[in-house]
Structures are given as C-alpha cells and as structure tokens.
PDB file of N, CA and C in Angstrom:
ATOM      1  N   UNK A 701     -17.935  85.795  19.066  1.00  0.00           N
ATOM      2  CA  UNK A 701     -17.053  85.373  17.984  1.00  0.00           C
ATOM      3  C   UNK A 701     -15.687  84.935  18.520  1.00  0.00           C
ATOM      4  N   UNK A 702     -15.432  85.424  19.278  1.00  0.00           N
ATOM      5  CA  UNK A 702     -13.782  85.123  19.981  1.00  0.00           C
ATOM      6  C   UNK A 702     -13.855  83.838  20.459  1.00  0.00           C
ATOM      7  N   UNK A 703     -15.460  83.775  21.526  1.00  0.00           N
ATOM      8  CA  UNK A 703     -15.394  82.049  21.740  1.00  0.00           C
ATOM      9  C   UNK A 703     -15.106  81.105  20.779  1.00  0.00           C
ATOM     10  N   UNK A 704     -15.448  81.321  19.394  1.00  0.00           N
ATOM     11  CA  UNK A 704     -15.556  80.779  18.333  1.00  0.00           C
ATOM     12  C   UNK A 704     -14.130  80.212  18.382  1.00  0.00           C
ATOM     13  N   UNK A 705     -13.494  81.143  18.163  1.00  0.00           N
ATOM     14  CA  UNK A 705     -12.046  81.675  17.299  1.00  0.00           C
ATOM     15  C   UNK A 705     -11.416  80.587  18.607  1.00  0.00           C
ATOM     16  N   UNK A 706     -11.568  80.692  19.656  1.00  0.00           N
ATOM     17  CA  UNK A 706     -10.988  79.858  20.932  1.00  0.00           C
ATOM     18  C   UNK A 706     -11.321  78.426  21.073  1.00  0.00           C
ATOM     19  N   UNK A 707     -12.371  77.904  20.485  1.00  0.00           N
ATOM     20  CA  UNK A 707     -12.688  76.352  20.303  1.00  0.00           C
ATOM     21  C   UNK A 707     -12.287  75.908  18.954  1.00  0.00           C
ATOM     22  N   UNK A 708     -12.254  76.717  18.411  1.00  0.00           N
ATOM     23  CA  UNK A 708     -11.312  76.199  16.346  1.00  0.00           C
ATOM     24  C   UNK A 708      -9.926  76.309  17.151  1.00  0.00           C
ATOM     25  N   UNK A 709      -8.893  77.155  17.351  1.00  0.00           N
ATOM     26  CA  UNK A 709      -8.143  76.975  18.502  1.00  0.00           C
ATOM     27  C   UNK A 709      -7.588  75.651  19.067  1.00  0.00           C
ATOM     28  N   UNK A 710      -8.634  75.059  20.439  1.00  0.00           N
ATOM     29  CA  UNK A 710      -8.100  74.023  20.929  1.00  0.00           C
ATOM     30  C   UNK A 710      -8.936  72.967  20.179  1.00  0.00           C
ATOM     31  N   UNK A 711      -9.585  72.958  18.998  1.00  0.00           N
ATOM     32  CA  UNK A 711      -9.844  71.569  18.159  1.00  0.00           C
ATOM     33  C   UNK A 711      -8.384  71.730  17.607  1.00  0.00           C
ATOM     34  N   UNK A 712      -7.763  72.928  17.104  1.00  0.00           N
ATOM     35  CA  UNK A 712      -6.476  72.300  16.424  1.00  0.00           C
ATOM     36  C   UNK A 712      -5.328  71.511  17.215  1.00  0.00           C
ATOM     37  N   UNK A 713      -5.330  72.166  18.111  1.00  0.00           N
ATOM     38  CA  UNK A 713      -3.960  71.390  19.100  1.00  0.00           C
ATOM     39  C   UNK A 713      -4.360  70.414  19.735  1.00  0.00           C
ATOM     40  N   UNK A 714      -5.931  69.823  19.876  1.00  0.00           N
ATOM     41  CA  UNK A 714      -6.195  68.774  20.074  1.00  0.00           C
ATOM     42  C   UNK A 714      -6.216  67.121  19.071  1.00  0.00           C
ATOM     43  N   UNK A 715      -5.937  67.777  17.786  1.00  0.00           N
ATOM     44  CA  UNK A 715      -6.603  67.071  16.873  1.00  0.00           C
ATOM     45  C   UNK A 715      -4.354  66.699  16.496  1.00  0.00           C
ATOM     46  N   UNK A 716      -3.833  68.056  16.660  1.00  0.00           N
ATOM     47  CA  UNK A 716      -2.195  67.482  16.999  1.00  0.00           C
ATOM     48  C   UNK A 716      -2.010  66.564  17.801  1.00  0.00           C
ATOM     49  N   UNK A 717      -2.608  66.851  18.869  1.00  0.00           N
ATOM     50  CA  UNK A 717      -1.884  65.919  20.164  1.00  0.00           C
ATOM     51  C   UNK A 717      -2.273  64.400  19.705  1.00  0.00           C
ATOM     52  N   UNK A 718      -3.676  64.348  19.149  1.00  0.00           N
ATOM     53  CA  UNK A 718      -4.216  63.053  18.566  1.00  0.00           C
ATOM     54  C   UNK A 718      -3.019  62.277  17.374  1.00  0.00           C
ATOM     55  N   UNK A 719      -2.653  62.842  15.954  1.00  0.00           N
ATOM     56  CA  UNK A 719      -2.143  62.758  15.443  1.00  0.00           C
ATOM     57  C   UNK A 719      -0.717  62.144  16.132  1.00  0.00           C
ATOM     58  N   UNK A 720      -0.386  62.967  16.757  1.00  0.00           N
ATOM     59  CA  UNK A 720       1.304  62.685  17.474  1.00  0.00           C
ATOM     60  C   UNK A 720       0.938  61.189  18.451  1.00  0.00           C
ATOM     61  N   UNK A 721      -0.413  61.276  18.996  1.00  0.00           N
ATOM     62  CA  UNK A 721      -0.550  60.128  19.678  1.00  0.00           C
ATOM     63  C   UNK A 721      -0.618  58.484  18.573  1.00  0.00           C
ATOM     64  N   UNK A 722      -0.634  58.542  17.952  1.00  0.00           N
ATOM     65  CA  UNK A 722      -1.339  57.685  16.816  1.00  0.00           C
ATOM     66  C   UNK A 722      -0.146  57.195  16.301  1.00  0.00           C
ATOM     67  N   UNK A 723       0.381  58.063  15.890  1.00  0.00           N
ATOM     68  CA  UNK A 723       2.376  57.597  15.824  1.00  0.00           C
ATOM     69  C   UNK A 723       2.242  57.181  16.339  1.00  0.00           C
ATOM     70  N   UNK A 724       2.705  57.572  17.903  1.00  0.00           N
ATOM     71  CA  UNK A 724       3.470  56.727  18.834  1.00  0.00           C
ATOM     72  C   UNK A 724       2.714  55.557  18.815  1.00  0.00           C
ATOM     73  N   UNK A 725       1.596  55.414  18.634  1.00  0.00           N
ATOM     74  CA  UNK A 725       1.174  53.610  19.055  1.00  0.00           C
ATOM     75  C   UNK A 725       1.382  52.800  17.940  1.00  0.00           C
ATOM     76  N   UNK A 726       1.504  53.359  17.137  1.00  0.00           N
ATOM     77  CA  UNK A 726       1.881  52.753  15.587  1.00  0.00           C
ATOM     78  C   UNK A 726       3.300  52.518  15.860  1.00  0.00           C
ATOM     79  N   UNK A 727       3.942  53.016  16.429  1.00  0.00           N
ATOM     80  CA  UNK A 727       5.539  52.960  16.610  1.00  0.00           C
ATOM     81  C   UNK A 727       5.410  51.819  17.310  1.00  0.00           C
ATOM     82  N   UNK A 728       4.602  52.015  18.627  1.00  0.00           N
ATOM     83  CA  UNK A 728       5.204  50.964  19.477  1.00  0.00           C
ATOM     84  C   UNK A 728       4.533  49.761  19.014  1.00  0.00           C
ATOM     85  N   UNK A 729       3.309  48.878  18.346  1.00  0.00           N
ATOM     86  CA  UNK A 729       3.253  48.427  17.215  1.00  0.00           C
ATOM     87  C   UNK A 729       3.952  47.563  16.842  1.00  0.00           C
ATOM     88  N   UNK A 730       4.857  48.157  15.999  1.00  0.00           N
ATOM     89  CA  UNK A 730       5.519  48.397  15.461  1.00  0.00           C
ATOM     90  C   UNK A 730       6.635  47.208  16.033  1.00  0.00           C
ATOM     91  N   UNK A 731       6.925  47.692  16.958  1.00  0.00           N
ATOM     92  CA  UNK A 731       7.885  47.560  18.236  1.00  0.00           C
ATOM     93  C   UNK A 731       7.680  45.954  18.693  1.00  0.00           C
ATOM     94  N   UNK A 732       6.307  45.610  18.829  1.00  0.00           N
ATOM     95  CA  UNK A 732       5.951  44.891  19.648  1.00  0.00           C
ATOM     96  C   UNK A 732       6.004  44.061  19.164  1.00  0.00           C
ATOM     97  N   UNK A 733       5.866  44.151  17.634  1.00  0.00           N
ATOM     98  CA  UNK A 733       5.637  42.850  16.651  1.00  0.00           C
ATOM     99  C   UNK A 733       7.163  42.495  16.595  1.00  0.00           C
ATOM    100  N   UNK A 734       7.745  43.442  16.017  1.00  0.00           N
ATOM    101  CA  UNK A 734       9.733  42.807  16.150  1.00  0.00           C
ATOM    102  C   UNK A 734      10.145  42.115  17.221  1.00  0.00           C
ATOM    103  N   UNK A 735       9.715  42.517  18.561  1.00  0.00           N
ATOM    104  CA  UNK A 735      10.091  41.699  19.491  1.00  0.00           C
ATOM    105  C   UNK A 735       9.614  40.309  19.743  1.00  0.00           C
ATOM    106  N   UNK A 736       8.295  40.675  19.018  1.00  0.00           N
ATOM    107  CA  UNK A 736       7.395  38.991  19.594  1.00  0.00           C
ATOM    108  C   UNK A 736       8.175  38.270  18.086  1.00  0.00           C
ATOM    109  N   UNK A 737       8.560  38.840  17.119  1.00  0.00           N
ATOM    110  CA  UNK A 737       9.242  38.084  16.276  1.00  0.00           C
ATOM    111  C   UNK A 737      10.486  37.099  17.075  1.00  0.00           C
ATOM    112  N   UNK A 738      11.270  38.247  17.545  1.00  0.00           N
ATOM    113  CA  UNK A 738      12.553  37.574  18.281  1.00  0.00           C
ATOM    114  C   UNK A 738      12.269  36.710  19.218  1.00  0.00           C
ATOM    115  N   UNK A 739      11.180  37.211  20.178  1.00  0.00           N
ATOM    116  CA  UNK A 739      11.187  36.116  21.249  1.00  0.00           C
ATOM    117  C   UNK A 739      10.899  34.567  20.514  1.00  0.00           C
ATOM    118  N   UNK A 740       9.444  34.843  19.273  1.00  0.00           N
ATOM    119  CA  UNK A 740       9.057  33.522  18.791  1.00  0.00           C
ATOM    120  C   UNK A 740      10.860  32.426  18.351  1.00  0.00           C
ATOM    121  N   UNK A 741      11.374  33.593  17.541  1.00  0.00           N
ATOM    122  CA  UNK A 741      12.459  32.645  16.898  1.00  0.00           C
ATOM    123  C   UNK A 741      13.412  32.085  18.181  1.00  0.00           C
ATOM    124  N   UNK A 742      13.904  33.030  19.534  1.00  0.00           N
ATOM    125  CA  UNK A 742      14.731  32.409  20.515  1.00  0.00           C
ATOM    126  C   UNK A 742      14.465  32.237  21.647  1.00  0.00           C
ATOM    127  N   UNK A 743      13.070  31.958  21.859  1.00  0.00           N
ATOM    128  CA  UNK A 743      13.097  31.188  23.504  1.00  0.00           C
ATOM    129  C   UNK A 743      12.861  29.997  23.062  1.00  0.00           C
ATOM    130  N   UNK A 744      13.426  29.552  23.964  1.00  0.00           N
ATOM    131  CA  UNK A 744      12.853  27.926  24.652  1.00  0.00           C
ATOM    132  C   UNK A 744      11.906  27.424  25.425  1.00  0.00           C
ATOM    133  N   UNK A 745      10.600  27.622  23.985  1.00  0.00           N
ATOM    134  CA  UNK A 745       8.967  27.619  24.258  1.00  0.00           C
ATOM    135  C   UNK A 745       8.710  26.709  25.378  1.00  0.00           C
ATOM    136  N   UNK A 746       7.756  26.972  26.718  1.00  0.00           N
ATOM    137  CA  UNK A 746       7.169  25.933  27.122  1.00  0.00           C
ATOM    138  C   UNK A 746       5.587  25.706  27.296  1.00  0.00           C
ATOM    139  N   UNK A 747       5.050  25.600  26.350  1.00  0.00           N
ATOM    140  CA  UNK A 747       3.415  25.223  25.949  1.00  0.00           C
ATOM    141  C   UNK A 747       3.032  25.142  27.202  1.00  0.00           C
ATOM    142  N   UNK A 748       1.555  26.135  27.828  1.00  0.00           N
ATOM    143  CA  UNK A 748       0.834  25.295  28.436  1.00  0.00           C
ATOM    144  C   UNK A 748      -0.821  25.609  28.044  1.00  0.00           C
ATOM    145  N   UNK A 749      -1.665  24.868  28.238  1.00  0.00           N
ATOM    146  CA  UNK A 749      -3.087  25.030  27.383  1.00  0.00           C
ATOM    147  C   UNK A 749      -3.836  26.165  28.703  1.00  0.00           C
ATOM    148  N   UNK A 750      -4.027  27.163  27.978  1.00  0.00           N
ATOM    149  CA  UNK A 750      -4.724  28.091  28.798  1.00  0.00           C
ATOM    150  C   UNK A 750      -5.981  27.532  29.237  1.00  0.00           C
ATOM    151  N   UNK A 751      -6.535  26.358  28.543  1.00  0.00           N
ATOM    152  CA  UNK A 751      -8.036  26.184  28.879  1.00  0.00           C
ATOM    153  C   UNK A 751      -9.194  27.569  29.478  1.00  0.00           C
ATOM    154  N   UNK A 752      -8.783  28.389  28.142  1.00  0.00           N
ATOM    155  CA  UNK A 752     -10.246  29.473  28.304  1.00  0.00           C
ATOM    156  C   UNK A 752     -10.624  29.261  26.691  1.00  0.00           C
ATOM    157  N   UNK A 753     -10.610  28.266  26.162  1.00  0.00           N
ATOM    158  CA  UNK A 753     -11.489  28.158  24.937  1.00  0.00           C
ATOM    159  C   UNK A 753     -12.627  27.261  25.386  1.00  0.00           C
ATOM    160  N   UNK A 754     -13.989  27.318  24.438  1.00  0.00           N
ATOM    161  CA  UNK A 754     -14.830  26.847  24.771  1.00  0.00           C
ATOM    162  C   UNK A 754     -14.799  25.309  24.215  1.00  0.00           C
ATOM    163  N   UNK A 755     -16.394  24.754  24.503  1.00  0.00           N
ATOM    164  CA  UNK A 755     -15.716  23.107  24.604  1.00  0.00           C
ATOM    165  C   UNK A 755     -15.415  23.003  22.773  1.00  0.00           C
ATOM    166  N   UNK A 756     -16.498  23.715  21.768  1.00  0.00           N
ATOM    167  CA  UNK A 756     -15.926  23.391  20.014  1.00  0.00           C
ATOM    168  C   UNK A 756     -14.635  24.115  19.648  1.00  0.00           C
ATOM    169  N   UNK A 757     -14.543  24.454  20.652  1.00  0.00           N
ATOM    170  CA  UNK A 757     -13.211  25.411  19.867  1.00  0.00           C
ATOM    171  C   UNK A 757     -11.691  24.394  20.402  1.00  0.00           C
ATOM    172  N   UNK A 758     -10.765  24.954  19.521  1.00  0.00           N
ATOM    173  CA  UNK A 758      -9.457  24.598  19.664  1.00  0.00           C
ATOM    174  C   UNK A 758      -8.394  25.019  20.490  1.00  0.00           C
ATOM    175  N   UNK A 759      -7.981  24.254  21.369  1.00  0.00           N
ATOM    176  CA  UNK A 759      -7.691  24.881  22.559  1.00  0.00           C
ATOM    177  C   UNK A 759      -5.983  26.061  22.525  1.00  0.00           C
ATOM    178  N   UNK A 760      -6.083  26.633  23.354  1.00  0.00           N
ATOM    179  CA  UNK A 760      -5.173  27.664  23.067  1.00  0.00           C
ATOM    180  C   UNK A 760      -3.590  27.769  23.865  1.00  0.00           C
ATOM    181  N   UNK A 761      -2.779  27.410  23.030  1.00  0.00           N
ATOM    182  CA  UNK A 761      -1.699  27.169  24.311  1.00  0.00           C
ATOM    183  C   UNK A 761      -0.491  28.240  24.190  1.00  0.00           C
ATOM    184  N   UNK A 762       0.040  29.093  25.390  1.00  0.00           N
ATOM    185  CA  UNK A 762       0.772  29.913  25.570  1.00  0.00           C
ATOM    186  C   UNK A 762       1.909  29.776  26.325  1.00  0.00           C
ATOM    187  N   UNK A 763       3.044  30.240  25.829  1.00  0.00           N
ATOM    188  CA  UNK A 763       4.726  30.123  26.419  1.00  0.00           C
ATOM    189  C   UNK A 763       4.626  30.577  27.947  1.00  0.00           C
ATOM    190  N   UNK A 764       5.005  30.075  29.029  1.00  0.00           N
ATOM    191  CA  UNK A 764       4.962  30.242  29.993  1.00  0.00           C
ATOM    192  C   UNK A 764       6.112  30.869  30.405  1.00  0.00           C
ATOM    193  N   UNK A 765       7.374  31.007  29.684  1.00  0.00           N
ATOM    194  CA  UNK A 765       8.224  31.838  29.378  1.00  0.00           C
ATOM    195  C   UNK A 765       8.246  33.625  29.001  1.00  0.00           C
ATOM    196  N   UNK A 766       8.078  33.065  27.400  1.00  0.00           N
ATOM    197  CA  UNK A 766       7.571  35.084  26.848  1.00  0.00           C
ATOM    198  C   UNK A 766       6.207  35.132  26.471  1.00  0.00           C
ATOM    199  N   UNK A 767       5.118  34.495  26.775  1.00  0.00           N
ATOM    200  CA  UNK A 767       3.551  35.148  26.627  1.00  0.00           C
ATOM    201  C   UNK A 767       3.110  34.871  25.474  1.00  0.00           C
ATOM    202  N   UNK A 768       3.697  34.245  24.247  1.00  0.00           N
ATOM    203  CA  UNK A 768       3.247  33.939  23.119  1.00  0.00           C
ATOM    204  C   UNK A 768       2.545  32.817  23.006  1.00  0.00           C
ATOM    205  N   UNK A 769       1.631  32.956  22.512  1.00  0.00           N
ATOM    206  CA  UNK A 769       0.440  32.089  21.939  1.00  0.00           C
ATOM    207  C   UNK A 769       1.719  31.128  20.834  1.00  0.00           C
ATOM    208  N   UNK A 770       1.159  30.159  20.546  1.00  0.00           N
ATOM    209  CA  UNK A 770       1.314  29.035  19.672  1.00  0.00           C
ATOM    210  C   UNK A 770       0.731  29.027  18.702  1.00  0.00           C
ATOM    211  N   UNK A 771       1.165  29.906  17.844  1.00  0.00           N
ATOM    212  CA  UNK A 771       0.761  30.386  16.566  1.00  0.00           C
ATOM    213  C   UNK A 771       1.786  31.150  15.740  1.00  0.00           C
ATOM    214  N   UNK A 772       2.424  30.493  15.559  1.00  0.00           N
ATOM    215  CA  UNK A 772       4.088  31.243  14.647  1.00  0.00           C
ATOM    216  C   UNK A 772       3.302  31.906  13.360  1.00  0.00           C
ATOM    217  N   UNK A 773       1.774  32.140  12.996  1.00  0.00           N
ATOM    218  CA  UNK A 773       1.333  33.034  11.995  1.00  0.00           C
ATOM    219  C   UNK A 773       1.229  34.568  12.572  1.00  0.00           C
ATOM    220  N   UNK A 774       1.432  34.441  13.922  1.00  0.00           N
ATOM    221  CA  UNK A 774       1.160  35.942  14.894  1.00  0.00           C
ATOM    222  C   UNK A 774       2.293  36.695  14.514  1.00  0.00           C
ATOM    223  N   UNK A 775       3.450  35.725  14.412  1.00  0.00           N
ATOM    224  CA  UNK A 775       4.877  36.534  14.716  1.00  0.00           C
ATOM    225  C   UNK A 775       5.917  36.228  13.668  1.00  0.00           C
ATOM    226  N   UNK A 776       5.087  35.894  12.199  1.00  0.00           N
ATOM    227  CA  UNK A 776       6.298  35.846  11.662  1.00  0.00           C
ATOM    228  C   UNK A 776       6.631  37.182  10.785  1.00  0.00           C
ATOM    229  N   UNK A 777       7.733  38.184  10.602  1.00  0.00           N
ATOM    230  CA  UNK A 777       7.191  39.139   9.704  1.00  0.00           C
ATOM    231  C   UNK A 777       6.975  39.148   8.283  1.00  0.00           C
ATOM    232  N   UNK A 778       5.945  39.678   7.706  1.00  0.00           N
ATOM    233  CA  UNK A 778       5.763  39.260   6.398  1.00  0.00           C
ATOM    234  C   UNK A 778       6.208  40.679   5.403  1.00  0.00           C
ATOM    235  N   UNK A 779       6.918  40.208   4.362  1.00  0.00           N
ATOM    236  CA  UNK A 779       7.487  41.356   3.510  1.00  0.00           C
ATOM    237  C   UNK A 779       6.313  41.873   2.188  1.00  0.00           C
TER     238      UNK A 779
END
C-alpha cells in the first residue's frame, strides 16, 4: 500500500511540473508571435524562394534577414 501511496505521490508532482511546463511554452508562444509581429512590421524584408515546395505547389519565400516566411497572415496580431 505505501508503494501505492508513493506513485499517486510522484503522478502529482509530475503532472505539476507538466502544468508549469505548458505555461511556459504558452508564454513563450506567446512571445514569439509579438516578436515575429515586430520584426514583420520593421525589417527591411529581403525575399528569397526557398525552393523546397513541390513542382504544384506555390513556392515559398523567406527574409534572409529575420526568418519570416512571406505571409503577413502568420504575423499579424488579431484582436
């Protein structure tokens, strides 16, 4: 029974550490999207076509600057 009592135990402080982890990535998230907001609105984009889309698809072009795709629907924030 004590084993018992010792695995209910570390399911609880495991199932915390989970919880507290889940924030934080939601935070940073969070985080990541505000920034790719800012970068979208103030760098001085320079397009180049990644060419890893296939031949029907539409090709994909990214700032060679801050890493953003060419898609101002990624990064704009919506209220």
């Amino acid at each position: 029974m004590k084993y018992i009592a010792q695995l209910v135990n570390v399911n609880s402080i495991l199932n915390k550490k989970i919880l507290e982890l889940e924030k934080e990535i939601i935070k940073s998230k969070e985080e990541i999207k505000k920034n790719n907001n800012i970068l979208w609105n103030s760098c001085d984009h320079d397009w180049v076509d990644q060419q890893d889309s296939l031949m029907y698809e539409k090709s994909t072009y990214r700032c060679s600057k801050c890493k953003l795709i060419n898609d101002y629907r990624l990064y704009t924030i919506r209220r």
